[in-house]
């Protein structure tokens, strides 16, 4: 299915996520092997609370000329969806972005995260890296990924792909002066990512914010949505 059209253009949403390698490993010298610690090492999936939208001509984002691409924030897209629902005579959920869109993308991400697993050597084909399943990323490792989705003609959220190249974040810089919200979005995303990584490394900063510890005096905008064991490697 194709995207719902907004002023004749397609629209794609990007949701920013981080996979954290949790836990601390140590060398058990007497046994001559590594200890995975208690609690054991694991991987966590964290999701940023606000998506970024891109409006573009045609059906493929990568084929659109940059000068024809329009950046949209979550509030703008939600206003469009609500007007589209009203035009069709359909119910307009309260806080559609949070209660419908974000809950759907989280469900998709959780399912994909749980299903992600490298095959064990006895399961692997010749073309597969048979050693990856037993690998463990170093303490403190992380991966920033972007979930790309579209909202189709029936206003249902559809997955396009997961990518490690969130190019549109860099593209926001060209709009800092014309669209002030783009600067705030990019800076807040970067700051929140830094706070999340510092917390994972046990180096939280700022005044205490309650049971959650220290986070620069600000509540985290990344929420943990899933956790899985370290093996097989995702």
Tab-separated table of C-alpha atoms in Angstrom:
chain	number	residue	atom	x	y	z
A	1	UNK	CA	0.000	0.000	0.000
A	2	UNK	CA	1.073	3.550	-0.676
A	3	UNK	CA	1.175	6.524	1.642
A	4	UNK	CA	-1.812	8.687	2.414
A	5	UNK	CA	-1.334	11.866	0.389
A	6	UNK	CA	-0.840	15.209	2.091
A	7	UNK	CA	-1.275	18.032	-0.437
A	8	UNK	CA	-0.540	15.484	-3.134
A	9	UNK	CA	2.708	14.283	-1.533
A	10	UNK	CA	3.696	11.099	0.282
A	11	UNK	CA	4.706	11.197	3.927
A	12	UNK	CA	7.155	9.017	5.825
A	13	UNK	CA	7.744	8.853	9.571
A	14	UNK	CA	11.032	8.144	11.332
A	15	UNK	CA	11.203	6.926	14.920
A	16	UNK	CA	14.573	6.982	16.663
A	17	UNK	CA	15.661	4.013	18.745
A	18	UNK	CA	18.707	2.822	20.657
A	19	UNK	CA	19.809	-0.739	21.419
A	20	UNK	CA	21.928	-0.868	24.590
A	21	UNK	CA	24.209	-3.694	25.685
A	22	UNK	CA	23.371	-3.912	29.386
A	23	UNK	CA	25.280	-5.568	32.211
A	24	UNK	CA	28.938	-5.774	33.133
A	25	UNK	CA	31.246	-8.631	32.260
A	26	UNK	CA	34.470	-9.527	34.038
A	27	UNK	CA	37.250	-12.027	33.693
A	28	UNK	CA	37.052	-14.937	36.119
A	29	UNK	CA	40.813	-15.487	36.417
A	30	UNK	CA	40.602	-18.692	38.422
A	31	UNK	CA	38.415	-20.324	35.782
A	32	UNK	CA	40.167	-18.688	32.862
A	33	UNK	CA	36.980	-17.457	31.282
A	34	UNK	CA	34.650	-14.501	31.197
A	35	UNK	CA	31.791	-14.078	33.664
A	36	UNK	CA	28.591	-12.510	32.362
A	37	UNK	CA	27.821	-11.073	35.797
A	38	UNK	CA	24.580	-10.806	37.753
A	39	UNK	CA	22.189	-9.837	36.377
A	40	UNK	CA	23.537	-11.367	33.160
A	41	UNK	CA	24.303	-9.345	30.056
A	42	UNK	CA	21.355	-8.444	27.864
A	43	UNK	CA	20.201	-6.067	25.148
A	44	UNK	CA	17.567	-3.371	25.676
A	45	UNK	CA	15.513	-1.458	23.125
A	46	UNK	CA	14.727	2.195	23.895
A	47	UNK	CA	12.425	4.430	21.832
A	48	UNK	CA	12.446	8.242	21.564
A	49	UNK	CA	9.014	9.703	22.277
A	50	UNK	CA	8.673	11.984	19.231
A	51	UNK	CA	8.845	10.996	15.547
A	52	UNK	CA	10.083	13.069	12.627
A	53	UNK	CA	8.133	13.217	9.373
A	54	UNK	CA	9.227	13.876	5.812
A	55	UNK	CA	6.829	14.967	3.065
A	56	UNK	CA	8.004	14.319	-0.498
A	57	UNK	CA	6.717	13.947	-4.081
A	58	UNK	CA	6.394	10.500	-5.634
A	59	UNK	CA	6.387	7.186	-3.840
A	60	UNK	CA	10.079	6.707	-2.996
A	61	UNK	CA	11.808	9.074	-0.573
A	62	UNK	CA	15.303	8.455	-1.952
A	63	UNK	CA	14.155	9.470	-5.442
A	64	UNK	CA	12.888	12.887	-4.329
A	65	UNK	CA	15.042	15.959	-4.897
A	66	UNK	CA	16.097	17.506	-1.599
A	67	UNK	CA	14.601	20.905	-2.488
A	68	UNK	CA	11.201	19.219	-2.874
A	69	UNK	CA	11.277	17.577	0.575
A	70	UNK	CA	9.418	19.175	3.494
A	71	UNK	CA	10.209	18.371	7.131
A	72	UNK	CA	7.196	18.007	9.416
A	73	UNK	CA	6.992	17.574	13.154
A	74	UNK	CA	4.633	15.275	15.028
A	75	UNK	CA	2.135	18.015	15.862
A	76	UNK	CA	1.799	19.007	12.226
A	77	UNK	CA	1.262	15.446	11.075
A	78	UNK	CA	-1.246	14.732	13.830
A	79	UNK	CA	-3.226	17.838	12.822
A	80	UNK	CA	-3.279	16.563	9.236
A	81	UNK	CA	-4.450	13.084	10.309
A	82	UNK	CA	-7.197	14.511	12.501
A	83	UNK	CA	-8.438	16.692	9.644
A	84	UNK	CA	-8.362	13.663	7.322
A	85	UNK	CA	-10.335	11.579	9.833
A	86	UNK	CA	-12.903	14.384	10.139
A	87	UNK	CA	-13.154	14.657	6.347
A	88	UNK	CA	-13.919	10.930	6.171
A	89	UNK	CA	-16.433	11.108	9.008
A	90	UNK	CA	-14.330	8.826	11.218
A	91	UNK	CA	-13.696	9.072	14.996
A	92	UNK	CA	-10.730	11.197	16.006
A	93	UNK	CA	-8.868	9.538	18.901
A	94	UNK	CA	-7.597	11.832	21.611
A	95	UNK	CA	-3.840	12.326	21.246
A	96	UNK	CA	-3.665	10.195	18.081
A	97	UNK	CA	0.108	10.521	17.872
A	98	UNK	CA	0.682	8.979	21.297
A	99	UNK	CA	-2.256	6.585	21.607
A	100	UNK	CA	-2.283	5.214	18.048
A	101	UNK	CA	0.860	6.032	16.082
A	102	UNK	CA	3.524	5.597	18.768
A	103	UNK	CA	1.855	2.531	20.302
A	104	UNK	CA	1.748	0.894	16.862
A	105	UNK	CA	5.380	1.611	15.999
A	106	UNK	CA	6.471	0.348	19.423
A	107	UNK	CA	4.557	-2.898	18.911
A	108	UNK	CA	6.219	-3.382	15.517
A	109	UNK	CA	9.658	-2.665	16.971
A	110	UNK	CA	9.161	-5.003	19.928
A	111	UNK	CA	8.142	-7.864	17.651
A	112	UNK	CA	11.104	-7.282	15.316
A	113	UNK	CA	13.533	-6.987	18.246
A	114	UNK	CA	12.328	-10.264	19.752
A	115	UNK	CA	12.630	-12.036	16.402
A	116	UNK	CA	16.122	-10.727	15.676
A	117	UNK	CA	18.611	-13.546	16.237
A	118	UNK	CA	21.729	-14.828	14.520
A	119	UNK	CA	21.604	-18.557	13.741
A	120	UNK	CA	23.726	-20.949	15.759
A	121	UNK	CA	26.432	-22.800	13.796
A	122	UNK	CA	24.270	-25.904	13.481
A	123	UNK	CA	21.450	-23.764	12.085
A	124	UNK	CA	23.521	-21.623	9.733
A	125	UNK	CA	23.788	-21.901	5.990
A	126	UNK	CA	27.159	-21.650	4.242
A	127	UNK	CA	26.567	-17.985	3.443
A	128	UNK	CA	25.922	-17.062	7.077
A	129	UNK	CA	28.464	-15.947	9.667
A	130	UNK	CA	28.160	-18.994	11.893
A	131	UNK	CA	30.241	-17.434	14.685
A	132	UNK	CA	28.064	-14.381	15.299
A	133	UNK	CA	25.412	-16.071	17.456
A	134	UNK	CA	27.857	-16.595	20.313
A	135	UNK	CA	29.433	-13.144	20.148
A	136	UNK	CA	28.861	-10.570	22.888
A	137	UNK	CA	29.212	-6.853	22.250
A	138	UNK	CA	31.594	-5.034	24.662
A	139	UNK	CA	30.203	-3.433	27.824
A	140	UNK	CA	28.547	-0.111	27.045
A	141	UNK	CA	28.000	-0.859	23.355
A	142	UNK	CA	25.032	0.759	21.641
A	143	UNK	CA	23.411	1.006	18.234
A	144	UNK	CA	21.248	3.918	17.058
A	145	UNK	CA	18.611	2.797	14.593
A	146	UNK	CA	15.689	4.426	12.850
A	147	UNK	CA	12.363	2.786	12.173
A	148	UNK	CA	10.852	4.073	8.941
A	149	UNK	CA	7.096	3.823	8.523
A	150	UNK	CA	4.292	5.196	6.414
A	151	UNK	CA	0.638	5.797	7.137
A	152	UNK	CA	-1.309	4.244	4.291
A	153	UNK	CA	-4.492	5.376	2.538
A	154	UNK	CA	-6.546	3.738	5.300
A	155	UNK	CA	-4.522	5.608	7.957
A	156	UNK	CA	-2.858	2.434	9.200
A	157	UNK	CA	0.801	2.472	10.216
A	158	UNK	CA	2.994	0.295	7.980
A	159	UNK	CA	6.649	-0.641	8.453
A	160	UNK	CA	9.059	0.249	5.642
A	161	UNK	CA	12.398	-0.756	7.199
A	162	UNK	CA	14.871	-0.324	10.021
A	163	UNK	CA	18.028	1.584	9.132
A	164	UNK	CA	21.259	2.660	10.819
A	165	UNK	CA	21.572	5.748	8.585
A	166	UNK	CA	19.081	8.380	9.846
A	167	UNK	CA	20.066	10.861	7.144
A	168	UNK	CA	17.121	13.196	7.680
A	169	UNK	CA	18.472	14.149	11.115
A	170	UNK	CA	21.520	15.665	9.413
A	171	UNK	CA	19.257	17.285	6.853
A	172	UNK	CA	17.528	19.227	9.614
A	173	UNK	CA	20.552	21.538	9.879
A	174	UNK	CA	19.651	23.241	6.625
A	175	UNK	CA	16.286	24.261	8.156
A	176	UNK	CA	17.431	25.574	11.547
A	177	UNK	CA	16.767	29.209	10.591
A	178	UNK	CA	13.557	28.768	8.593
A	179	UNK	CA	12.008	26.128	10.900
A	180	UNK	CA	13.070	26.809	14.514
A	181	UNK	CA	11.555	23.532	15.750
A	182	UNK	CA	14.128	21.566	13.736
A	183	UNK	CA	17.022	22.920	15.819
A	184	UNK	CA	15.222	22.156	19.082
A	185	UNK	CA	14.385	18.642	17.868
A	186	UNK	CA	17.945	17.814	16.782
A	187	UNK	CA	19.541	19.255	19.916
A	188	UNK	CA	17.107	17.520	22.243
A	189	UNK	CA	17.542	14.183	20.471
A	190	UNK	CA	21.312	14.470	20.828
A	191	UNK	CA	21.143	15.519	24.472
A	192	UNK	CA	18.718	12.756	25.368
A	193	UNK	CA	20.902	10.180	23.614
A	194	UNK	CA	23.934	11.382	25.570
A	195	UNK	CA	22.043	11.158	28.877
A	196	UNK	CA	20.868	7.636	28.048
A	197	UNK	CA	24.398	6.463	27.225
A	198	UNK	CA	25.856	8.075	30.342
A	199	UNK	CA	23.220	6.398	32.476
A	200	UNK	CA	24.018	3.049	30.889
A	201	UNK	CA	27.681	3.615	31.739
A	202	UNK	CA	26.860	4.506	35.362
A	203	UNK	CA	27.867	8.137	34.837
A	204	UNK	CA	24.593	10.022	35.200
A	205	UNK	CA	24.851	13.785	35.583
A	206	UNK	CA	22.749	16.550	37.066
A	207	UNK	CA	20.517	16.717	40.149
A	208	UNK	CA	18.549	13.665	41.304
A	209	UNK	CA	15.153	13.196	39.634
A	210	UNK	CA	13.707	10.628	42.033
A	211	UNK	CA	14.071	6.870	41.892
A	212	UNK	CA	15.298	7.059	38.323
A	213	UNK	CA	18.583	8.602	39.500
A	214	UNK	CA	20.290	11.533	37.825
A	215	UNK	CA	19.457	12.744	34.345
A	216	UNK	CA	20.461	16.378	34.154
A	217	UNK	CA	17.268	17.415	35.927
A	218	UNK	CA	15.159	16.299	32.968
A	219	UNK	CA	12.968	13.252	32.517
A	220	UNK	CA	14.237	10.873	29.863
A	221	UNK	CA	12.414	11.003	26.552
A	222	UNK	CA	13.700	7.532	25.680
A	223	UNK	CA	11.573	4.718	27.077
A	224	UNK	CA	12.635	1.104	27.428
A	225	UNK	CA	10.160	-1.063	25.520
A	226	UNK	CA	11.894	-4.442	25.335
A	227	UNK	CA	14.770	-6.541	26.645
A	228	UNK	CA	16.212	-9.802	25.385
A	229	UNK	CA	18.990	-12.167	26.364
A	230	UNK	CA	22.485	-11.726	24.998
A	231	UNK	CA	22.453	-15.013	23.077
A	232	UNK	CA	22.007	-15.698	20.287
A	233	UNK	CA	23.379	-12.354	19.120
A	234	UNK	CA	20.570	-10.158	17.729
